């Protein structure tokens, strides 16, 4: 049944898409204005959804066209969805402020390519992600993933250099193969159970070969899209080659769409089907990503590539939650800590990584390059930005009171409760490696500049403020532990406990 | 069709698919793929999916074929260099093992699908009357799962924005595709004068019957797109500059009307994308008619690529 | 063995062939061709599922058939984007490859409106 205020979910998806349509027709400078009106309204809608969720303590549901599943399509938002929608709204807002500096239409031109494309794609990414978070139908989710691909790929090649075109093409090939596998899994599930609705599927799926195959295909496809090791090769050139604001969107948000879907499938749909060894395989890939990504990050000669490899590593943390959830489930313990830990990791990485990429963009503008060997003077010219980089780094490392700290704390305690101490070890080693490269960047940036050096370009204060604001959010996110309710768990009545054997 | 015909069709399909993968020349592979796409249309007919057959013939074989042939001829000069990157034997063996394993697993799944198969056909039939349309697929696309169709129109638009964003800065706002060469006595010019009036009638007819019989806006839109492409190729008409306001209005017209009718449903039928009783069919036709030009223009522009010359000829 | 099952097995082989082509071919255009082969195999699986669900007087379950129309249109847009990317890359560098080594230096930018 449609719940009161369920219409807000439709608005959260449609508003950004309507913004794209309007921006395309009006063009030029107007596209940027349309984007800003949409961002402000969109943030309002997400806050309203949050309020309804907290007040009612239950999921929001909307039946599109009044048709109930299995015939119709339902939109649903539980605590997980709303947490993700909140962080996406926050990051989109901050990236929007930052992009005002880089993507204004030049004076004397009625319309320029990159600014128009950027503002339209920003809204496109936002609407697609909101759709991923609220869609209750696995085929609509396929369309949402494709929307996200078409919005993400051009962001990579926005400045038109040949190597970014190549990176975009490689990204597209991975993403398309991923969607095809996901789609095949969707069809198989329909063939076996006659529904595409997540809630109905969760009630109907049984442990049988077709289900395993569908789960394997969908998971493999989504892993390619989210760039989990060893399917990560497309990510570093794509994320490092894009303009800073676009890198922030891609690294902080776009990859989380496919990851969120893995969580939906493993925790909600296939809860009783996936086994502990399968979940451990997923986490083992995550652990390899953490180690490999961090070590390769340490050896990068350019700051943006370092940050991109750090994303490869941080994606790994996002997959450590699966064996923990599975094991807690098997022991008939509450899985809340592991699920909340995983979501919190996604949220703190989104805010921290967006801040880091934008900080790197400011450093690039100021120094005229981003070579690791010569970051001297950046600290003097951009004190706020280097502070932001350090705070975001602290969140990635997991220092208190950051969001990263709380996330890792929840995951660590779940690992200890289920006696899976090896994940604890991986997390600690990963934290040490992360602190090494964050420290390296900050120390080099603090070195005094060569005598007579002056910044290549003065960056506007509001860009620095946007970066610092986002980094502060990430750093203070750990205080969420003081909140009276665990928002991520609201509406999660399809408790995985029912599914386990 | 009899079983022997099915087997022959399957054998041909597999042979052409094999050729597409192993052919040495990319151009030959593309040619194989286009014939494969046309043949695949028969497979949909054999599986009683006539609407899908029409879509496949129009978009899967027709537009995709034209797209790939154009790309293959423009990329011919890079062929020799690319061939030196051919992977070693170990990679090929590994790829063959992975591909066979996936194929075997899918085959097993096909054999293990439950019998009797779950189906929503009875539910669709039961609720068909309230949508006012006679074609159950149109009912699914425009009523039960109208959201997917709306999003699909938006996907196409995102694809076009993505392609346009690849333009080089100096041609932004200019015309896509190559400059037309008009040969008044050529066969293309002749066809371009004769076919479009017929094509437009056929396209609109396919849209119109789609409410009750196989057909619809995607298939009709493709026919219109083909006519427009013919006009461009013959040189009778040039592609419009991407900065033109009318082009953009036509592009967003269909999705915008879809969204507006959806929002109207909130007020008069209590749900987004719901139709008030008795008005379902007219509203569905309003949406389809609005989508037709949008889809035709979007599909055409997707095919001819980003702007690559200034608006006025130098 | 009935017709839907035969086509289902054919679909499995098509996905396998496409996957092999996608992995081994270095040229992006061949990868797009292979992607389309995989796609057609996946769509064929869906059509088989629709055919098996024939009931209530229709020759196939209309829901998967409708999904199929959506998926075919989306796949076309994906191919168009991939082709646009590789043609642009070819214009910029004169090469068309996905390997990390930079291709041969561009001879000269292609003339405008070249046929």
XYZ file of N, CA and C in Angstrom, chain A residues 261-450:
570
model
N 23.150 -1.817 -4.559
C 22.326 -2.885 -5.105
C 22.818 -4.251 -4.639
N 24.143 -4.421 -4.527
C 24.663 -5.679 -3.989
C 24.132 -5.868 -2.569
N 24.148 -4.800 -1.772
C 23.642 -4.907 -0.404
C 22.169 -5.308 -0.418
N 21.367 -4.610 -1.254
C 19.940 -4.928 -1.356
C 19.730 -6.406 -1.649
N 20.493 -6.889 -2.656
C 20.288 -8.264 -3.083
C 20.733 -9.238 -2.000
N 21.911 -9.020 -1.439
C 22.462 -10.003 -0.485
C 21.752 -9.953 0.854
N 21.374 -8.763 1.287
C 20.802 -8.654 2.629
C 19.285 -8.836 2.598
N 18.635 -8.384 1.512
C 17.174 -8.488 1.477
C 16.659 -9.667 0.653
N 17.128 -9.769 -0.624
C 16.520 -10.766 -1.511
C 17.082 -12.162 -1.266
N 18.416 -12.261 -1.253
C 19.029 -13.588 -1.184
C 19.513 -13.942 0.222
N 18.910 -13.315 1.241
C 19.442 -13.501 2.594
C 19.567 -14.979 2.962
N 18.565 -15.777 2.600
C 18.616 -17.180 2.987
C 19.333 -18.050 1.975
N 19.748 -17.465 0.865
C 20.327 -18.255 -0.231
C 21.852 -18.214 -0.192
N 22.403 -17.006 0.018
C 23.857 -16.891 -0.020
C 24.450 -17.561 1.212
N 25.603 -18.165 1.010
C 26.213 -18.909 2.097
C 27.394 -18.136 2.655
N 27.848 -18.547 3.813
C 28.987 -17.883 4.437
C 30.235 -17.938 3.549
N 30.564 -19.100 2.954
C 31.752 -19.086 2.073
C 31.638 -18.091 0.923
N 30.422 -17.946 0.330
C 30.262 -16.986 -0.758
C 30.513 -15.576 -0.248
N 29.970 -15.278 0.932
C 30.171 -13.949 1.506
C 31.641 -13.736 1.824
N 32.306 -14.819 2.241
C 33.727 -14.676 2.560
C 34.561 -14.447 1.314
N 34.113 -15.039 0.193
C 34.812 -14.787 -1.068
C 34.731 -13.300 -1.420
N 33.508 -12.748 -1.253
C 33.311 -11.329 -1.542
C 34.231 -10.472 -0.670
N 34.284 -10.819 0.612
C 35.114 -10.037 1.528
C 36.595 -10.261 1.250
N 36.946 -11.474 0.757
C 38.359 -11.720 0.435
C 38.783 -10.828 -0.722
N 37.883 -10.657 -1.712
C 38.176 -9.721 -2.798
C 38.330 -8.316 -2.225
N 37.441 -7.979 -1.273
C 37.522 -6.667 -0.628
C 38.852 -6.500 0.086
N 39.279 -7.548 0.804
C 40.544 -7.466 1.530
C 41.708 -7.280 0.559
N 41.666 -8.014 -0.575
C 42.736 -7.837 -1.570
C 42.723 -6.413 -2.095
N 41.501 -5.876 -2.323
C 41.401 -4.502 -2.809
C 42.048 -3.542 -1.819
N 41.807 -3.767 -0.521
C 42.352 -2.866 0.495
C 43.877 -2.883 0.437
N 44.446 -4.088 0.414
C 45.908 -4.187 0.443
C 46.523 -3.671 -0.869
N 46.029 -4.215 -2.003
C 46.618 -3.829 -3.296
C 46.403 -2.339 -3.568
N 45.150 -1.894 -3.400
C 44.832 -0.495 -3.696
C 45.685 0.461 -2.895
N 45.828 0.178 -1.596
C 46.602 1.082 -0.748
C 48.079 1.085 -1.130
N 48.634 -0.098 -1.411
C 50.062 -0.153 -1.744
C 50.329 0.564 -3.062
N 49.447 0.331 -4.055
C 49.647 1.008 -5.336
C 49.464 2.518 -5.158
N 48.523 2.914 -4.304
C 48.303 4.345 -4.061
C 49.583 5.002 -3.545
N 50.274 4.288 -2.636
C 51.500 4.831 -2.048
C 52.568 5.125 -3.090
N 52.520 4.400 -4.208
C 53.596 4.531 -5.196
C 53.264 5.475 -6.333
N 52.119 6.179 -6.250
C 51.731 7.045 -7.361
C 52.529 8.340 -7.375
N 52.818 8.802 -8.589
C 53.583 10.040 -8.718
C 52.661 11.249 -8.818
N 51.350 11.000 -9.045
C 50.435 12.134 -9.160
C 49.332 12.025 -8.116
N 48.965 13.190 -7.556
C 48.021 13.218 -6.443
C 46.669 12.628 -6.828
N 46.149 12.986 -8.034
C 44.817 12.505 -8.383
C 44.797 10.994 -8.561
N 45.897 10.430 -9.091
C 45.937 8.970 -9.228
C 46.011 8.308 -7.861
N 46.757 8.952 -6.941
C 46.840 8.418 -5.570
C 45.428 8.330 -4.985
N 44.654 9.404 -5.150
C 43.309 9.414 -4.572
C 42.431 8.365 -5.246
N 42.609 8.190 -6.566
C 41.805 7.193 -7.285
C 42.128 5.785 -6.786
N 43.428 5.484 -6.576
C 43.769 4.154 -6.055
C 43.263 3.989 -4.626
N 43.224 5.088 -3.889
C 42.672 4.992 -2.540
C 41.194 4.609 -2.607
N 40.496 5.050 -3.664
C 39.104 4.614 -3.841
C 39.038 3.109 -4.059
N 39.957 2.582 -4.892
C 39.986 1.131 -5.106
C 40.067 0.409 -3.762
N 40.932 0.933 -2.856
C 41.092 0.309 -1.549
C 39.828 0.459 -0.694
N 39.259 1.659 -0.700
C 38.106 1.909 0.163
C 36.880 1.111 -0.271
N 36.772 0.832 -1.581
C 35.672 -0.024 -2.040
C 35.781 -1.378 -1.334
N 37.022 -1.823 -1.117
C 37.232 -3.090 -0.427
C 36.542 -3.137 0.929
N 36.654 -2.041 1.712
C 36.008 -2.019 3.032
C 34.509 -2.252 2.925
N 33.927 -1.751 1.797
C 32.476 -1.848 1.652
C 32.006 -3.295 1.551
N 32.947 -4.204 1.224
C 32.529 -5.593 1.057
C 32.865 -6.468 2.261
N 33.495 -5.873 3.285
C 33.809 -6.659 4.480
C 32.553 -6.970 5.287
N 31.467 -6.188 5.056
C 30.285 -6.392 5.880
C 29.578 -7.723 5.588
N 29.777 -8.282 4.351
C 28.930 -9.413 3.975
C 29.137 -10.680 4.819
N 30.382 -11.130 5.043
C 30.513 -12.329 5.894
C 30.104 -12.038 7.340
N 30.238 -10.781 7.757
C 29.851 -10.447 9.133
C 28.333 -10.584 9.275
N 27.593 -10.004 8.288
C 26.130 -10.116 8.325
C 25.725 -11.585 8.303
N 26.380 -12.325 7.396
C 26.035 -13.732 7.224
C 26.276 -14.522 8.509
N 27.433 -14.268 9.143
C 27.771 -15.029 10.342
C 26.865 -14.635 11.504
N 26.581 -13.339 11.650
C 25.674 -12.904 12.716
C 24.312 -13.558 12.524
N 23.887 -13.599 11.252
C 22.628 -14.223 10.906
C 22.593 -15.677 11.346
N 23.677 -16.389 11.010
C 23.740 -17.813 11.328
C 23.733 -18.032 12.834
N 24.330 -17.054 13.583
C 24.362 -17.208 15.039
C 23.092 -16.639 15.675
N 22.137 -16.211 14.798
C 20.875 -15.640 15.274
C 21.100 -14.418 16.154
N 22.129 -13.628 15.760
C 22.371 -12.361 16.462
C 21.869 -11.227 15.600
N 21.731 -10.046 16.178
C 21.271 -8.880 15.451
C 22.342 -8.459 14.433
N 21.916 -8.284 13.179
C 22.889 -7.919 12.153
C 23.059 -6.409 12.036
N 22.332 -5.654 12.857
C 22.294 -4.196 12.704
C 23.694 -3.586 12.678
N 24.582 -4.031 13.595
C 25.898 -3.398 13.691
C 26.657 -3.522 12.378
N 26.636 -4.712 11.773
C 27.396 -4.912 10.540
C 26.800 -4.120 9.390
N 25.453 -4.138 9.268
C 24.824 -3.409 8.154
C 25.057 -1.918 8.325
N 24.802 -1.412 9.541
C 25.017 0.015 9.765
C 26.481 0.380 9.538
N 27.397 -0.489 9.964
C 28.817 -0.235 9.748
C 29.133 -0.096 8.272
N 28.576 -1.007 7.458
C 28.823 -0.961 6.021
C 28.290 0.316 5.403
N 27.055 0.689 5.779
C 26.456 1.898 5.206
C 27.234 3.135 5.645
N 27.626 3.142 6.919
C 28.375 4.284 7.430
C 29.712 4.422 6.719
N 30.320 3.288 6.386
C 31.567 3.309 5.627
C 31.334 3.958 4.263
N 30.207 3.579 3.624
C 29.898 4.167 2.308
C 29.701 5.669 2.442
N 28.991 6.080 3.499
C 28.693 7.497 3.671
C 29.958 8.290 3.974
N 30.788 7.757 4.869
C 31.970 8.542 5.237
C 32.965 8.560 4.079
N 33.022 7.462 3.308
C 33.900 7.502 2.143
C 33.383 8.505 1.116
N 32.056 8.553 0.923
C 31.490 9.473 -0.074
C 31.875 10.909 0.263
N 31.680 11.304 1.517
C 31.980 12.692 1.880
C 33.490 12.941 1.839
N 34.266 12.005 2.388
C 35.712 12.225 2.461
C 36.328 12.248 1.065
N 35.901 11.304 0.203
C 36.548 11.209 -1.107
C 36.173 12.383 -1.999
N 34.907 12.842 -1.903
C 34.533 14.026 -2.681
C 35.389 15.213 -2.237
N 35.571 15.361 -0.913
C 36.389 16.464 -0.405
C 37.824 16.339 -0.906
N 38.361 15.119 -0.900
C 39.753 14.920 -1.323
C 39.954 15.265 -2.790
N 39.044 14.788 -3.665
C 39.206 15.072 -5.088
C 39.091 16.568 -5.361
N 38.160 17.229 -4.648
C 38.016 18.665 -4.890
C 39.241 19.407 -4.333
N 39.775 18.933 -3.198
C 41.001 19.541 -2.671
C 42.129 19.380 -3.690
N 42.217 18.195 -4.291
C 43.264 17.979 -5.296
C 43.075 18.917 -6.481
N 41.807 19.177 -6.825
C 41.536 20.095 -7.927
C 42.039 21.496 -7.603
N 41.824 21.941 -6.351
C 42.288 23.279 -5.944
C 43.812 23.321 -5.926
N 44.436 22.244 -5.436
C 45.899 22.190 -5.412
C 46.442 22.267 -6.838
N 45.766 21.555 -7.746
C 46.188 21.568 -9.151
C 46.109 22.988 -9.724
N 44.976 23.668 -9.449
C 44.840 25.029 -9.980
C 45.919 25.941 -9.428
N 46.235 25.768 -8.136
C 47.169 26.677 -7.487
C 48.611 26.434 -7.930
N 48.985 25.136 -8.006
C 50.371 24.820 -8.348
C 50.579 24.700 -9.859
N 49.487 24.450 -10.602
C 49.626 24.234 -12.035
C 49.968 22.790 -12.368
N 50.027 21.923 -11.366
C 50.305 20.494 -11.594
C 49.880 19.746 -10.332
N 49.928 18.408 -10.358
C 49.655 17.675 -9.113
C 50.694 16.580 -8.904
N 51.957 16.886 -9.278
C 53.033 15.915 -9.056
C 53.316 15.798 -7.564
N 53.349 14.533 -7.089
C 53.563 14.289 -5.665
C 54.912 14.834 -5.209
N 55.904 14.801 -6.115
C 57.257 15.163 -5.715
C 57.373 16.656 -5.391
N 56.429 17.451 -5.858
C 56.593 18.889 -5.709
C 55.291 19.570 -5.276
N 54.856 19.235 -4.072
C 53.636 19.869 -3.560
C 53.965 21.076 -2.678
N 55.229 21.510 -2.680
C 55.648 22.616 -1.818
C 54.780 23.856 -2.043
N 54.490 24.545 -0.974
C 53.790 25.810 -1.111
C 52.284 25.688 -1.082
N 51.764 24.459 -1.306
C 50.311 24.304 -1.324
C 49.718 24.650 0.042
N 50.407 24.233 1.108
C 49.916 24.482 2.453
C 49.834 25.969 2.760
N 50.841 26.737 2.316
C 50.855 28.173 2.551
C 49.751 28.854 1.758
N 49.575 28.435 0.488
C 48.598 29.105 -0.364
C 47.166 28.691 -0.025
N 46.977 27.441 0.408
C 45.627 26.903 0.614
C 45.491 26.261 1.991
N 45.643 27.030 3.077
C 45.598 26.384 4.401
C 44.282 25.640 4.657
N 43.167 26.263 4.228
C 41.868 25.618 4.476
C 41.770 24.288 3.738
N 42.270 24.280 2.507
C 42.142 23.086 1.675
C 43.000 21.943 2.214
N 44.225 22.294 2.662
C 45.078 21.225 3.193
C 44.493 20.689 4.494
N 43.895 21.578 5.294
C 43.201 21.108 6.502
C 42.089 20.144 6.119
N 41.327 20.532 5.094
C 40.235 19.672 4.651
C 40.765 18.319 4.215
N 41.889 18.326 3.459
C 42.469 17.065 2.998
C 42.852 16.201 4.193
N 43.449 16.828 5.208
C 43.870 16.069 6.387
C 42.666 15.503 7.133
N 41.591 16.304 7.259
C 40.395 15.815 7.971
C 39.753 14.649 7.205
N 39.649 14.812 5.877
C 39.083 13.729 5.062
C 39.960 12.496 5.182
N 41.293 12.710 5.171
C 42.219 11.595 5.332
C 42.015 10.898 6.666
N 41.790 11.686 7.718
C 41.581 11.095 9.041
C 40.353 10.205 9.034
N 39.344 10.601 8.253
C 38.133 9.781 8.187
C 38.403 8.479 7.429
N 39.220 8.575 6.361
C 39.557 7.350 5.627
C 40.379 6.407 6.500
N 41.310 6.991 7.289
C 42.140 6.152 8.162
C 41.276 5.510 9.248
N 40.308 6.313 9.737
C 39.446 5.796 10.800
C 39.804 6.344 12.168
N 40.238 7.612 12.219
C 40.559 8.217 13.509
C 39.282 8.757 14.161
N 39.132 8.655 15.490
C 37.952 9.229 16.128
C 38.008 10.756 16.045
N 36.888 11.458 15.994
C 35.503 10.949 16.002
C 34.934 10.833 14.597
N 35.727 10.483 13.606
C 35.256 10.547 12.218
C 34.230 9.454 11.925
N 33.522 9.640 10.777
C 32.576 8.633 10.329
C 33.289 7.320 10.049
N 34.501 7.433 9.492
C 35.279 6.233 9.204
C 35.599 5.452 10.476
N 35.834 6.188 11.556
C 36.124 5.526 12.831
C 34.923 4.707 13.304
N 33.750 5.355 13.297
C 32.549 4.662 13.770
C 32.253 3.445 12.889
N 32.399 3.636 11.566
C 32.127 2.532 10.644
C 33.047 1.355 10.944
N 34.351 1.660 11.068
C 35.303 0.572 11.281
C 35.107 -0.042 12.662
N 34.706 0.779 13.635
C 34.441 0.271 14.984
C 33.314 -0.761 14.946
N 32.224 -0.407 14.227
C 31.087 -1.329 14.131
C 31.492 -2.612 13.415
N 32.266 -2.460 12.322
C 32.686 -3.648 11.585
C 33.634 -4.500 12.424
N 34.560 -3.830 13.133
C 35.517 -4.565 13.972
C 34.784 -5.333 15.061
N 33.810 -4.685 15.717
C 33.142 -5.403 16.808
C 32.326 -6.569 16.265
N 31.747 -6.381 15.053
C 31.020 -7.509 14.456
C 31.986 -8.636 14.111
N 33.189 -8.285 13.634
C 34.180 -9.310 13.286
C 34.608 -10.075 14.536
N 34.769 -9.348 15.635
C 35.198 -10.020 16.865
C 34.065 -10.888 17.410
N 32.818 -10.354 17.336
C 31.681 -11.119 17.852
C 31.499 -12.429 17.098
N 31.863 -12.442 15.810
C 31.684 -13.668 15.032
C 32.998 -14.414 14.881
N 34.019 -14.019 15.662
C 35.318 -14.709 15.672
C 35.953 -14.772 14.286
N 35.842 -13.691 13.519
C 36.524 -13.649 12.216
C 37.659 -12.634 12.319
N 38.655 -12.983 13.141
C 39.693 -12.007 13.487
C 40.522 -11.547 12.296
N 40.543 -12.389 11.197
C 41.397 -12.013 10.056
C 40.936 -10.713 9.410
N 39.623 -10.439 9.429
C 39.161 -9.162 8.853
C 39.656 -7.992 9.705
N 39.767 -8.223 11.021
C 40.295 -7.183 11.908
C 41.706 -6.809 11.467
N 42.482 -7.842 11.183
C 43.870 -7.636 10.776
C 43.933 -6.816 9.492
N 43.086 -7.198 8.513
C 43.068 -6.486 7.233
C 42.743 -5.014 7.464
N 41.741 -4.765 8.316
C 41.333 -3.375 8.538
C 42.457 -2.569 9.183
N 43.171 -3.210 10.114
C 44.247 -2.477 10.779
C 45.391 -2.179 9.816
N 45.782 -3.182 9.020
C 46.862 -2.948 8.046
C 46.441 -1.877 7.042
N 45.191 -1.966 6.581
C 44.678 -0.979 5.638
C 44.747 0.427 6.230
N 44.365 0.551 7.494
C 44.408 1.857 8.155
C 45.822 2.410 8.213
N 46.789 1.530 8.505
C 48.196 1.972 8.570
C 48.674 2.472 7.211
N 48.362 1.703 6.161
C 48.803 2.106 4.819
C 48.155 3.427 4.431
N 46.854 3.562 4.743
C 46.158 4.801 4.406
C 46.823 5.974 5.109
N 47.140 5.791 6.401
C 47.737 6.925 7.123
C 49.080 7.292 6.511
N 49.789 6.290 5.942
C 51.087 6.605 5.334
C 50.922 7.589 4.183
N 49.956 7.334 3.280
C 49.905 8.259 2.139
C 49.221 9.578 2.466
N 48.262 9.551 3.394
C 47.663 10.838 3.789
C 48.738 11.721 4.423
N 49.540 11.121 5.298
C 50.621 11.828 5.977
C 51.614 12.390 4.952
N 51.946 11.533 3.963
C 52.910 11.927 2.942
C 52.428 13.178 2.205
N 51.151 13.195 1.818
C 50.623 14.342 1.078
C 50.663 15.592 1.955
N 50.185 15.462 3.192
C 50.077 16.647 4.047
C 51.467 17.205 4.357
N 52.412 16.325 4.670
C 53.760 16.803 5.008
C 54.395 17.515 3.819
N 54.268 16.933 2.627
C 54.877 17.570 1.452
C 54.208 18.890 1.133
N 52.871 18.947 1.337
C 52.171 20.185 1.019
C 52.521 21.283 2.014
N 52.932 20.912 3.242
C 53.254 21.911 4.263
C 54.654 22.495 4.077
N 55.479 21.853 3.245
C 56.845 22.357 3.064
C 56.794 23.762 2.468
N 57.713 24.630 2.888
C 57.678 25.992 2.373
C 57.968 26.026 0.874
N 57.359 26.996 0.219
C 57.533 27.107 -1.223
C 58.932 27.631 -1.546
N 59.324 27.405 -2.794
C 60.599 27.951 -3.246
C 60.525 29.481 -3.183
